[in-house]
Structure formats: structure tokens, C-alpha cells
PDB file of C-alpha atoms in Angstrom:
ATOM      1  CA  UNK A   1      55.890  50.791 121.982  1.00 41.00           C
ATOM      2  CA  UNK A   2      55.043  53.546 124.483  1.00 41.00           C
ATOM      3  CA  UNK A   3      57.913  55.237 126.418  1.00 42.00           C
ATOM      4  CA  UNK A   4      55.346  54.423 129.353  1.00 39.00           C
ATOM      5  CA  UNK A   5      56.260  51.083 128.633  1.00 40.00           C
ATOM      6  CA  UNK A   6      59.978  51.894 129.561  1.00 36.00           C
ATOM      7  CA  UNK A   7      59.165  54.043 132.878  1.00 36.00           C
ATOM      8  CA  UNK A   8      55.926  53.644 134.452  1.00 34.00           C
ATOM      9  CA  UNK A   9      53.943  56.291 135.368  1.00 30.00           C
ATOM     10  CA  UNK A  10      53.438  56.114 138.830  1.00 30.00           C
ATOM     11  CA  UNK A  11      57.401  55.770 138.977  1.00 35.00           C
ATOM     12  CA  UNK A  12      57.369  58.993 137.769  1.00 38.00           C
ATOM     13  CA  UNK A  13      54.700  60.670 139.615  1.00 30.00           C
ATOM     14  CA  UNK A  14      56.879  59.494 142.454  1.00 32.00           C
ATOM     15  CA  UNK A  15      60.070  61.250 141.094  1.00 36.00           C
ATOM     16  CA  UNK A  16      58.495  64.812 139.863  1.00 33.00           C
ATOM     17  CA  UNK A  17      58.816  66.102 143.302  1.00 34.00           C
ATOM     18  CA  UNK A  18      62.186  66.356 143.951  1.00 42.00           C
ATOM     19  CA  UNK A  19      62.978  66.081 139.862  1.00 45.00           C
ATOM     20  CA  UNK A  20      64.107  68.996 138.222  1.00 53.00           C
ATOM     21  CA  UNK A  21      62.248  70.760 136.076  1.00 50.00           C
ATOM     22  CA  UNK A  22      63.224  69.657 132.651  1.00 47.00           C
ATOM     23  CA  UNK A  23      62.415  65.760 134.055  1.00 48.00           C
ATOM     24  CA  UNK A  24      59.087  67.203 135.559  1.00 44.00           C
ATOM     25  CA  UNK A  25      57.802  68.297 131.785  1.00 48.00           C
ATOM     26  CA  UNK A  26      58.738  65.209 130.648  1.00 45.00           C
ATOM     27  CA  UNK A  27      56.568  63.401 133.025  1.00 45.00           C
ATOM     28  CA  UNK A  28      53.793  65.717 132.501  1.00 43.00           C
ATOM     29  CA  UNK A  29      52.957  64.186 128.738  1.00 55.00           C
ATOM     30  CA  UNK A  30      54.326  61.962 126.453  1.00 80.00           C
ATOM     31  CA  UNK A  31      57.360  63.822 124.774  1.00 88.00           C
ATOM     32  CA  UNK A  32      57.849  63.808 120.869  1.00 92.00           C
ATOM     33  CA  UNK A  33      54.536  61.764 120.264  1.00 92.00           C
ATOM     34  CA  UNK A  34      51.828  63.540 118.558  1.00 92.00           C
ATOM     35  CA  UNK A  35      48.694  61.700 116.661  1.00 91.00           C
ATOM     36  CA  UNK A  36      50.832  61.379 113.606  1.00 95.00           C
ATOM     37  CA  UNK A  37      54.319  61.436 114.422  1.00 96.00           C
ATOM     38  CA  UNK A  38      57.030  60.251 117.017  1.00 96.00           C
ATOM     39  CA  UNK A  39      59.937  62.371 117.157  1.00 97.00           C
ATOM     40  CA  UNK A  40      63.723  60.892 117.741  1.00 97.00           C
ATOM     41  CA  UNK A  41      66.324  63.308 118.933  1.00 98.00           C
ATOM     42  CA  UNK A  42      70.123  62.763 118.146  1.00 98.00           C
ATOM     43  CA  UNK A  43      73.632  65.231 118.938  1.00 98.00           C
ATOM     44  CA  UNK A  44      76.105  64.574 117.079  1.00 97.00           C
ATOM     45  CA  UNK A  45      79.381  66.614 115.233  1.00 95.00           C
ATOM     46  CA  UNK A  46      77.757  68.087 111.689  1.00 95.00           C
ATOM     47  CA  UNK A  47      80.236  70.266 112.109  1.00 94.00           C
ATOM     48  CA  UNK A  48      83.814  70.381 113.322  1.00 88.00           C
ATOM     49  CA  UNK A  49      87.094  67.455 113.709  1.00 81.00           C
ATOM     50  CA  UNK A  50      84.379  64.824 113.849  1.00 85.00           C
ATOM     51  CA  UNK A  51      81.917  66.060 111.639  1.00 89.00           C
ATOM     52  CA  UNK A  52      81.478  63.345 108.474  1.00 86.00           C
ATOM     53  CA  UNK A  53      80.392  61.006 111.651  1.00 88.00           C
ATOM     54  CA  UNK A  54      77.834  63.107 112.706  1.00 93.00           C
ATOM     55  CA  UNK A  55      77.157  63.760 108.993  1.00 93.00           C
ATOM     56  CA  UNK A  56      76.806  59.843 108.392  1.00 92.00           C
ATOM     57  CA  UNK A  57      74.253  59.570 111.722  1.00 94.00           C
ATOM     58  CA  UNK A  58      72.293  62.197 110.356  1.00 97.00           C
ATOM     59  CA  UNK A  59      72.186  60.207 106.541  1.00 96.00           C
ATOM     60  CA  UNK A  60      71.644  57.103 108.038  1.00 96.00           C
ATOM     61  CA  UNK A  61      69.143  57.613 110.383  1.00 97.00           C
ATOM     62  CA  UNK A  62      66.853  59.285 107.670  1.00 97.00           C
ATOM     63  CA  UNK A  63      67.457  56.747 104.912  1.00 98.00           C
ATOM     64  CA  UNK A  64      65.987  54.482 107.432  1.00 97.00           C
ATOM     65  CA  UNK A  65      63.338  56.127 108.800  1.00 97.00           C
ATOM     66  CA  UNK A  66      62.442  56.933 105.247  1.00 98.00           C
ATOM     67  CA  UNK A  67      61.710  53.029 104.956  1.00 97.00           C
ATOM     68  CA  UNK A  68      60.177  52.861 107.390  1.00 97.00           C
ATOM     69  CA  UNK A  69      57.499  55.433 107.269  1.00 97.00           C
ATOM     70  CA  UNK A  70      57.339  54.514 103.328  1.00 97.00           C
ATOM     71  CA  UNK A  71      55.400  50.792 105.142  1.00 96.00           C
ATOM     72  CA  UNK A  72      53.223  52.869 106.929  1.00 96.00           C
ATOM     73  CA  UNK A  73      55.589  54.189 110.131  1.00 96.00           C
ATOM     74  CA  UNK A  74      55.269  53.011 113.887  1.00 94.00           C
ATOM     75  CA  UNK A  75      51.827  52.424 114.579  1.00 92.00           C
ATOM     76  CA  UNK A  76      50.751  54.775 111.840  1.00 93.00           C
ATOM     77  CA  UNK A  77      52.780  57.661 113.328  1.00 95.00           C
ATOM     78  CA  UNK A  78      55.598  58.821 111.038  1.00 97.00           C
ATOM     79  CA  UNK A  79      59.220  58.882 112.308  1.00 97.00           C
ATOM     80  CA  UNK A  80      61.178  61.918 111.755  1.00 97.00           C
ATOM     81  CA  UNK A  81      64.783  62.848 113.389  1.00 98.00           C
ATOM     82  CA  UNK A  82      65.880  65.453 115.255  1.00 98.00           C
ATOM     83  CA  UNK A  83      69.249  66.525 115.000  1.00 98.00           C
ATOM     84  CA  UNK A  84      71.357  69.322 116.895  1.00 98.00           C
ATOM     85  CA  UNK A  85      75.040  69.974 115.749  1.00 98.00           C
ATOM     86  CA  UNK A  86      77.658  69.805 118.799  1.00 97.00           C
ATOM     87  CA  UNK A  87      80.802  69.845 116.689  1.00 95.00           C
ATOM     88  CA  UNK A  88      82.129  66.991 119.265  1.00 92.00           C
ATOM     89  CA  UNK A  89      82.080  69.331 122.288  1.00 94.00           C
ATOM     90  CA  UNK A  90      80.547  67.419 125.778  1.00 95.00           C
ATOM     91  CA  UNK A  91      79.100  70.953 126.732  1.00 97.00           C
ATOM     92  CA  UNK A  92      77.366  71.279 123.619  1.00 98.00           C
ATOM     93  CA  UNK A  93      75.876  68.238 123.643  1.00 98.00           C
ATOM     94  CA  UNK A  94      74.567  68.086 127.176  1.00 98.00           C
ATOM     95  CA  UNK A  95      72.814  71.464 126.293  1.00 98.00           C
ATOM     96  CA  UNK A  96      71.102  70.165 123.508  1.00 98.00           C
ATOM     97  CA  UNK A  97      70.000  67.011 125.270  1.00 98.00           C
ATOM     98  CA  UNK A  98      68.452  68.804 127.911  1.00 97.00           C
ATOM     99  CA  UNK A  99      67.109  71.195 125.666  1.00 97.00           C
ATOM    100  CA  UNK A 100      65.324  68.025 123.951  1.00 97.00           C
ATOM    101  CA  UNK A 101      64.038  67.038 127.704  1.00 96.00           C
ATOM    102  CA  UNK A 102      63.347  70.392 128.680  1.00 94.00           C
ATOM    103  CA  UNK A 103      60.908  71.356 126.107  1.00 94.00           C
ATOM    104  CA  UNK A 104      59.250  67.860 125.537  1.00 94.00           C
ATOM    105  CA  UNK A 105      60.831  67.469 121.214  1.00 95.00           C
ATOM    106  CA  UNK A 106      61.851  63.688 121.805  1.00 97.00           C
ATOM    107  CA  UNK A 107      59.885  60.046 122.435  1.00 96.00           C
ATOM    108  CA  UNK A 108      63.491  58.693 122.629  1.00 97.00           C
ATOM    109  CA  UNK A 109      67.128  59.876 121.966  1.00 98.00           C
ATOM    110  CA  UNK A 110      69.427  57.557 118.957  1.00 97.00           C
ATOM    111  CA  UNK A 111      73.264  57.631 118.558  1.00 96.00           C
ATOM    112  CA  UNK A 112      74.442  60.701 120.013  1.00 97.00           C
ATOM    113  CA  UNK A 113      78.402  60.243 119.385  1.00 94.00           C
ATOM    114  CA  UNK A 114      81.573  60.428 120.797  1.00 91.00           C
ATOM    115  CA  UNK A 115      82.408  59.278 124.470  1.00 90.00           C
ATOM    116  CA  UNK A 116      82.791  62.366 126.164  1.00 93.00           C
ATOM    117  CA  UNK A 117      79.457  63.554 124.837  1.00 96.00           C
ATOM    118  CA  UNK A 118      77.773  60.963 126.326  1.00 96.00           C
ATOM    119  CA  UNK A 119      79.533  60.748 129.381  1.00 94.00           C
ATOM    120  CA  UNK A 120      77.935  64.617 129.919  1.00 96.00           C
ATOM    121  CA  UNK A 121      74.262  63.676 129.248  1.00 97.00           C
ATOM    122  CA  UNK A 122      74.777  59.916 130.958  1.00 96.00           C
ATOM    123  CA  UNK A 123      73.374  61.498 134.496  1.00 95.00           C
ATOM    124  CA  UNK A 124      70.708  63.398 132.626  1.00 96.00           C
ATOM    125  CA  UNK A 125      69.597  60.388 130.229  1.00 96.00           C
ATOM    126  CA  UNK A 126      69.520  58.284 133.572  1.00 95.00           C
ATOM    127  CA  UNK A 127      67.625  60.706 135.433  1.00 94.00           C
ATOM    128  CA  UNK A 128      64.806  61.159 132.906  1.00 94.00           C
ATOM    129  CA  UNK A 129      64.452  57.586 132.012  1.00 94.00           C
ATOM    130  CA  UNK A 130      63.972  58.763 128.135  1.00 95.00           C
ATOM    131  CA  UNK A 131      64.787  55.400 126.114  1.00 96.00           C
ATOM    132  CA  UNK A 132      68.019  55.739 124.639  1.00 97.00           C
ATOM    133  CA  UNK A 133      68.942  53.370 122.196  1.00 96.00           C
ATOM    134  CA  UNK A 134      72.795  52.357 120.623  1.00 95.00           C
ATOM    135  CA  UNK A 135      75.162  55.208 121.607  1.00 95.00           C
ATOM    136  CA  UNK A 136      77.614  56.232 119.432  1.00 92.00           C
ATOM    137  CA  UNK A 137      80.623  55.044 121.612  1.00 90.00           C
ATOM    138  CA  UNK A 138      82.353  52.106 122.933  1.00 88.00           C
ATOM    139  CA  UNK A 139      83.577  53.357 125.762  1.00 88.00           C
ATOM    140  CA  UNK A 140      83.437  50.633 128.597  1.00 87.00           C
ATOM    141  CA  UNK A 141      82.904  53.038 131.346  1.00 86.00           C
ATOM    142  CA  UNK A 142      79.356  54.147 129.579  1.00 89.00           C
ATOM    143  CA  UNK A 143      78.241  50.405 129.781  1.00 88.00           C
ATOM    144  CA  UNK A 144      76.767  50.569 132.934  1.00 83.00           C
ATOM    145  CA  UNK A 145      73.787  48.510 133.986  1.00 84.00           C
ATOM    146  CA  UNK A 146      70.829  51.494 133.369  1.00 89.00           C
ATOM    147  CA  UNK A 147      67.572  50.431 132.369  1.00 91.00           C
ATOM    148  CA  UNK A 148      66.731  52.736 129.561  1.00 95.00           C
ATOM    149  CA  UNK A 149      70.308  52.893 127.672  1.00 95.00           C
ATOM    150  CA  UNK A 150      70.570  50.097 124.807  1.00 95.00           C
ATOM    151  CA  UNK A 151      74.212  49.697 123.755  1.00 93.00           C
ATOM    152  CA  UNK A 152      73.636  47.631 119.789  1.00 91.00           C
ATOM    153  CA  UNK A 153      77.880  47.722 119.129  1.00 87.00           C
ATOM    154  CA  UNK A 154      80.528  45.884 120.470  1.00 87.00           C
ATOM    155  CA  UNK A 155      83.006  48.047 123.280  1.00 91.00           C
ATOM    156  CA  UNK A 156      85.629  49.555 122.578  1.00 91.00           C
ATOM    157  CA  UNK A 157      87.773  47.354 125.145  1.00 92.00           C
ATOM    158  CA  UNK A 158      86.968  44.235 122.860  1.00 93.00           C
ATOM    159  CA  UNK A 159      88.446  45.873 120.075  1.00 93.00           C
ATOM    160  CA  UNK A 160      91.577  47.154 121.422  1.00 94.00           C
ATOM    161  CA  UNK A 161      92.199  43.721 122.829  1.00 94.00           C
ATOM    162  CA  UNK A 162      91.290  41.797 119.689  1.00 94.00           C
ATOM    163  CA  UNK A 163      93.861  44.324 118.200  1.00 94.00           C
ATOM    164  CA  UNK A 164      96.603  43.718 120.604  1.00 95.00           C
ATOM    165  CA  UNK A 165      96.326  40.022 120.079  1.00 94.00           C
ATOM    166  CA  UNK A 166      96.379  40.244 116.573  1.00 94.00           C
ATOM    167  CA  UNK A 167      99.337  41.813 116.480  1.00 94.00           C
ATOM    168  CA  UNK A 168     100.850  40.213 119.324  1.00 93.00           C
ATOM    169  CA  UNK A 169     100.302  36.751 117.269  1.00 94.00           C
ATOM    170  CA  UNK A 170     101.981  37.963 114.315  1.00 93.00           C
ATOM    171  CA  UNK A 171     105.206  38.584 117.009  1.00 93.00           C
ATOM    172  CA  UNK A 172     104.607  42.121 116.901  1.00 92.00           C
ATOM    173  CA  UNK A 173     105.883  43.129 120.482  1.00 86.00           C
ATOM    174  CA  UNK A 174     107.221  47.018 120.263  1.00 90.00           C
ATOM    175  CA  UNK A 175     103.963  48.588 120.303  1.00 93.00           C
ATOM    176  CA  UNK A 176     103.626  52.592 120.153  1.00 92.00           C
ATOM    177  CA  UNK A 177      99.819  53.762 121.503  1.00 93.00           C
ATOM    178  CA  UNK A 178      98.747  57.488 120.147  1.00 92.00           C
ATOM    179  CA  UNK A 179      95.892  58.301 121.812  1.00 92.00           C
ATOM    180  CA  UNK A 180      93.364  61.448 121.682  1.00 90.00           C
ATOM    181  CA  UNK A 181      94.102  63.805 125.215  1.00 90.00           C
ATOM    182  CA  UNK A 182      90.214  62.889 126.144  1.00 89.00           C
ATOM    183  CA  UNK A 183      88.379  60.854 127.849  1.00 89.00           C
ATOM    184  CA  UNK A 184      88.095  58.966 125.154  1.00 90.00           C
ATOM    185  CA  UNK A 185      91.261  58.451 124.291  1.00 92.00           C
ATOM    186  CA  UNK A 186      92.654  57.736 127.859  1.00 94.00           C
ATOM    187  CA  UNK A 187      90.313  55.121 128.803  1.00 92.00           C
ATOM    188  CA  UNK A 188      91.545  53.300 125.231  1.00 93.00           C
ATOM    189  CA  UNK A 189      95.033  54.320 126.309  1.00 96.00           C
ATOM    190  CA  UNK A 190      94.279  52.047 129.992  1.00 95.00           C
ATOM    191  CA  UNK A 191      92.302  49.669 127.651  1.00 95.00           C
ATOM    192  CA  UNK A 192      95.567  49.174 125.184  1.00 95.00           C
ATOM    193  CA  UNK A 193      98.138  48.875 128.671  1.00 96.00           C
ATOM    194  CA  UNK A 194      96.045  46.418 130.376  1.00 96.00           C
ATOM    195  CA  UNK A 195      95.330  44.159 126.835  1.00 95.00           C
ATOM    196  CA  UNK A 196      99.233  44.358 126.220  1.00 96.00           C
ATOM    197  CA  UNK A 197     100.253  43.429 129.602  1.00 96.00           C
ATOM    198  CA  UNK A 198      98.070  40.626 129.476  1.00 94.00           C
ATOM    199  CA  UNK A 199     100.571  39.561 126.623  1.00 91.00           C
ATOM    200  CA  UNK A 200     103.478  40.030 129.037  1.00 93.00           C
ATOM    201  CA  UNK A 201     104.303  43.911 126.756  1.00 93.00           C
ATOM    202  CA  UNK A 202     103.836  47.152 127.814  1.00 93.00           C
ATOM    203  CA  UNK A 203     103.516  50.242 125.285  1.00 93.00           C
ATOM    204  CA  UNK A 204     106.706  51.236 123.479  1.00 89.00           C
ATOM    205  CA  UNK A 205     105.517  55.027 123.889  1.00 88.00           C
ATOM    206  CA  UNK A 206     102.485  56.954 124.674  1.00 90.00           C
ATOM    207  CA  UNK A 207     101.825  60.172 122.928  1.00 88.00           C
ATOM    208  CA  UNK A 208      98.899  62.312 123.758  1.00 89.00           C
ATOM    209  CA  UNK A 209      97.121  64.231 120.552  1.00 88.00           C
ATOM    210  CA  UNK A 210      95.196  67.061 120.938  1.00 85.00           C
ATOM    211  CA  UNK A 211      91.511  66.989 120.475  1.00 76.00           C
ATOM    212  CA  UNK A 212      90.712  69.826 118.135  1.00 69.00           C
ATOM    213  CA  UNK A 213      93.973  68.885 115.712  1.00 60.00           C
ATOM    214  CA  UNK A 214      95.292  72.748 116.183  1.00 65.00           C
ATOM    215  CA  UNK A 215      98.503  71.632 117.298  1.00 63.00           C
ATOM    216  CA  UNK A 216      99.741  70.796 114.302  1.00 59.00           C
ATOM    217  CA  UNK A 217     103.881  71.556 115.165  1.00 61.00           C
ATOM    218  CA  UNK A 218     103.317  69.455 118.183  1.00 71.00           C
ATOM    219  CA  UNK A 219     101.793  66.601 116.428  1.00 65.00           C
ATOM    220  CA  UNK A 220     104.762  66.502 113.910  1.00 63.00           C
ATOM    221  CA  UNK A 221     106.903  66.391 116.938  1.00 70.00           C
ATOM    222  CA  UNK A 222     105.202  63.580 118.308  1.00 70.00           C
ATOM    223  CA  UNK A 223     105.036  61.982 115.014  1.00 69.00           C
ATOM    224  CA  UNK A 224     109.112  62.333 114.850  1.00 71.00           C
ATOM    225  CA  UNK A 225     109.481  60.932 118.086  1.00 74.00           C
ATOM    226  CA  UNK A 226     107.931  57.869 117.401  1.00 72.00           C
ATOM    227  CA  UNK A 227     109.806  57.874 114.397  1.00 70.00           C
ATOM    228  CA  UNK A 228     113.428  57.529 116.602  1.00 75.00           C
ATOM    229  CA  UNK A 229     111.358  54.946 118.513  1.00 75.00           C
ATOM    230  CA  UNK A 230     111.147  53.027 115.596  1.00 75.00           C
ATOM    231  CA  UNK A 231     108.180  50.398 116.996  1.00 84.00           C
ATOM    232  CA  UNK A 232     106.731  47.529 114.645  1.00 89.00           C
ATOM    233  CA  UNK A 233     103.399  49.244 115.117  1.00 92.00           C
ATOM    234  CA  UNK A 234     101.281  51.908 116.331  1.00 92.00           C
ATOM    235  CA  UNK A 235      98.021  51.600 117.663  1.00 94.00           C
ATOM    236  CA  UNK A 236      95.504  54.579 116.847  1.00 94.00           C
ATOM    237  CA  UNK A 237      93.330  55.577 119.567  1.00 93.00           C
ATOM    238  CA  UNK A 238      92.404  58.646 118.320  1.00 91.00           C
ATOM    239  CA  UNK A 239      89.146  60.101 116.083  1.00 86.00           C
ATOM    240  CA  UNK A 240      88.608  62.129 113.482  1.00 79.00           C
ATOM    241  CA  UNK A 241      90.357  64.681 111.568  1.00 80.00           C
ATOM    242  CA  UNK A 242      93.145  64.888 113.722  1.00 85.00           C
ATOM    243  CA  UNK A 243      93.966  61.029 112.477  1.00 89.00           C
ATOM    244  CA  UNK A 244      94.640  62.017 108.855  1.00 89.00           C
ATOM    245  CA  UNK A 245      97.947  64.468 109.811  1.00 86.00           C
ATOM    246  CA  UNK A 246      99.625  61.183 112.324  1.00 88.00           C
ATOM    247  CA  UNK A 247      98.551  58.875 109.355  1.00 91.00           C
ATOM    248  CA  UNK A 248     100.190  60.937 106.756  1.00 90.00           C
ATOM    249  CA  UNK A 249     103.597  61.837 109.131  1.00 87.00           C
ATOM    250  CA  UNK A 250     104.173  57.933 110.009  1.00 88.00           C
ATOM    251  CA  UNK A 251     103.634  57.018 106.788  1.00 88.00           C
ATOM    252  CA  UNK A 252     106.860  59.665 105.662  1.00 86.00           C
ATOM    253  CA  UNK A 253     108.740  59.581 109.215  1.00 83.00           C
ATOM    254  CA  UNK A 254     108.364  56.159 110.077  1.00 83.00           C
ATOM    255  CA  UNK A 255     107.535  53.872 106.462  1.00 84.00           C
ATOM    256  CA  UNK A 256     107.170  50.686 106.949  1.00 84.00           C
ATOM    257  CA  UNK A 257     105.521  50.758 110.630  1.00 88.00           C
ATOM    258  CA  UNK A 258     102.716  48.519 110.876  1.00 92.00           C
ATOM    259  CA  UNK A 259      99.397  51.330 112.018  1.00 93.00           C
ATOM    260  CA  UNK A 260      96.074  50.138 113.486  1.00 94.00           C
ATOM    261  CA  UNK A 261      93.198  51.995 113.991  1.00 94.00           C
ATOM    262  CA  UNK A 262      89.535  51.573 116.134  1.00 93.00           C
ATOM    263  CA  UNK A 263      86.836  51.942 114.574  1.00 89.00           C
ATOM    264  CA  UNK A 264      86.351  55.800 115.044  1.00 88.00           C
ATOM    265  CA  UNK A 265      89.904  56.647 114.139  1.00 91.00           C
ATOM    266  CA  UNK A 266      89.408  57.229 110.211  1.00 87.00           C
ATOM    267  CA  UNK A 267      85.346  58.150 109.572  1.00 81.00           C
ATOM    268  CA  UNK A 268      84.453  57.944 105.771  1.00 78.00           C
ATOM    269  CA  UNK A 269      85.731  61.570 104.682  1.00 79.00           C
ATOM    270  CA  UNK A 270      88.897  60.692 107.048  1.00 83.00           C
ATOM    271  CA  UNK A 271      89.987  57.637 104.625  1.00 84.00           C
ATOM    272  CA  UNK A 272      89.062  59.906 101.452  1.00 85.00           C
ATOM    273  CA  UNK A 273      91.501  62.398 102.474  1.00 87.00           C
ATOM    274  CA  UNK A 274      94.140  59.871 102.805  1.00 89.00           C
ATOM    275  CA  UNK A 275      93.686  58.492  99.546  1.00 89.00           C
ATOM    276  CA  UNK A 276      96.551  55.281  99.328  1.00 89.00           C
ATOM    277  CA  UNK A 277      98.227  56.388 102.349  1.00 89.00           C
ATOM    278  CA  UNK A 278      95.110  54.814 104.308  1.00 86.00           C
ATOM    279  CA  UNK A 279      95.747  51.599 102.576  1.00 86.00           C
ATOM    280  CA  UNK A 280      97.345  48.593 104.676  1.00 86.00           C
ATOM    281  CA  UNK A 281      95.857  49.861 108.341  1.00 87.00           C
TER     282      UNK A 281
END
């Protein structure tokens, strides 16, 4: 299917004047469709905290277009992927996304992860009506009714609130929340408060974690103080790397605490590093 089948041309012949110029080259051919191949652009973390995730996208994404194209492609054209590194960092990613625009590489964008990221190229994505299909967050406030942006996974609002009422039904009631210091992690943070409230709880203790995981004393600290807290259970709202140090200090400051994670908190190389200490989130 065409991307003129998403935005219409004379929509955008009605746009290009006051567009800018990245959204004007778009409109001027079809982007990342050639006679034999259609060209998907992703940014994602290859590199950096988050970087098995972005790894995964990457391995993914070509196992299945490798299918794919092995029955023939889309219409005879051959998929292929194209993938910039952002190493998890919103400014990265919105330059690489409007790169992609810019210069015409992509029919369509796929997955580009973390919340923050796409919170920086939401405006962008909008503005060029490029289909963009199942980003690579669950962030409620991304899940806004836009006409070319095709959320595929459940938010990340359901599953903090399935969580809480697990654990909540099992008479868990002193809840700690650890959440990353991003956008991402505050909006789960809101998400957690509102979900236990509901219950008639309110967090036992908030910690913010930093992003990038370099504040390693800090985290111990925080660690520690959940530790004299001594809640029945922490709830994870954090991604990445910097999950593998809290896992590992609760599991020697505070054994026996009951820890549950979403589903970006422990990414596949995350849960190797852990070894048994991941066992029983």
C-alpha cells in the first residue's frame, strides 16, 4: 500500500507552502520507494544503557523482512531496514528522523524506542504524515488520536495498573516505586500513584534513578534507603542497564522484598547479567 494512500496528495500540495523544508521533499516524491525496493527507517539505542533493545529491533526487524522478501517482498519490491543508532538520547533521535524526512531514505518509519525519543520526533512524525507503525513505547501521553501513528502494544498505564492490582490482591500494601528521572519514568511514576490510590495506597517511597546509570554511589544510597523502608515490594519503572545495579542491591540490602518490573525494565542482555538474581520478579 502506497504512503499516498495514508496522506493524499492534494493534502499535501496544500501543506508544502507553509511546510518546512524537510516535509516539502517529502511531498515532492514518494520517499524510500524505488522500482525494486521500499525502504523502512527505525532509531533506536545500538549503542549505550539501552542498547540490547535497540540491538533486538534491529534483529527482529530483519529476520522478518528476510521472510518476507524470501515470498517475493511487497508488491515485488524488497524490504530492507534502515537503522540509525541514538544510544537512547531524544536529541539524537529527532536528528536522525528528520534526517530520514529530510533527504527522502524512508516509505515509513517502525519501532523507534524509548518514550522520550518519540516524544521528540512526535511533532515531526505528525507534521509529515510519514506512516509510522508500533512505537517502541507505552507511554500513554504518545497515544494520541494522529492519523498516521499505529500503536500494535498494550500502554504502559495498563501494565502498571494490572501490576498494582496484582499485588494489591495478594495484600501487598507498602509499595516502594523506583522510577527512571525521565519522562519516561515520571509519567509511570503518576501512572503507579494514581493505580495505587485507586486501591485506597499511596507509594511507600519514590526514588528517582538516573538515566545514564553513572551515579552509581547515589543509586546504592537509594537502594539503602529503601532498604530501612523495608516495603513488601518495589515496583520498577525504570529501563535498561541502570536496572541490573537496583536489582542486584535489593536483592543484598533488602532480601526477601517482593520486585516487579514493566516490560522495558530488564531487556534480554539485562536478565543475562543478572543471572538467578533476576529470578522471582
Amino acid at each position: 500500500m502506497l504512503r499516498r494512500q495514508f496522506v493524499s496528495l492534494a493534502s499535501c500540495a496544500t501543506a508544502v507552502v507553509s511546510a518546512p523544508v524537510w516535509v516539502r521533499q517529502a511531498c515532492a516524491q514518494e520517499a524510500g520507494l524505488s522500482a525494486n525496493t521500499l525502504t523502512v527507517g527505525c532509531s533506536a539505542a545500538t549503542t549505550g544503557p539501552l542498547a540490547s533493545s535497540g540491538i533486538d529491533i534491529q534483529r527482529g526487524t530483519e529476520a522478518a523482512m528476510a521472510q518476507i522478501n524470501a515470498r517475493g517482498g511487497i508488491h515485488g519490491r524488497t524490504l530492507q531496514l534502515l537503522m540509525m543508532d541514538d544510544a537512547y538520547e531524544p536529541e539524537r533521535t529527532a536528528s536522525n528522523v528528520k534526517q530520514m524526512l529530510a533527504q527522502g531514505q524512508v516509505f515509513a518509519l517502525l519501532s523507534c524506542f524509548g518514550t522520550p525519543n518519540n516524544q521528540a520526533i512526535l511533532p515531526m512524525v505528525v507534521e509529515s504524515g510519514v506512516p509510522y507503525v508500533a512505537p517502541l513505547s507505552g507511554a500513554s501521553s504518545l497515544r494520541k488520536n494522529v492519523r498516521n501513528i499505529f500503536h500494535v502494544r498494550a500502554s504502559y498505564t495498563d501494565e502498571i495498573v494490572r501490576l498494582v492490582q496484582r499485588l494489591t490482591s495478594m495484600g501487598i500494601k507498602n509499595i516502594a516505586v523506583l522510577y527512571q528521572d525521565n519522562s519516561y519514568g515520571k509519567e509511570m511514576l503518576a501512572d503507579a500513584t494514581r493505580a495505587l490510590a485507586e486501591q485506597g495506597h499511596q507509594p511507600a517511597l519514590q526514588v528517582a534513578v538516573a538515566t545514564d546509570g553513572k551515579n552509581q554511589a547515589d543509586a546504592v544510597a537509594q537502594v539503602a534507603q529503601v532498604a530501612k523502608v523495608r516495603p513488601a515490594a518495589v515496583l520498577l519503572a525504570t529501563a535498561g542497564t541502570v536496572s541490573v545495579a537496583l536489582v542486584r542491591g535489593l536483592r543484598k540490602s533488602a532480601p526477601g522484598v517482593l520486585l516487579a518490573g514493566l516490560s522495558p525494565t530488564l531487556p534480554s542482555d539485562s536478565l543475562k547479567q543478572l543471572g538467578e538474581d533476576a529470578s522471582g520478579m
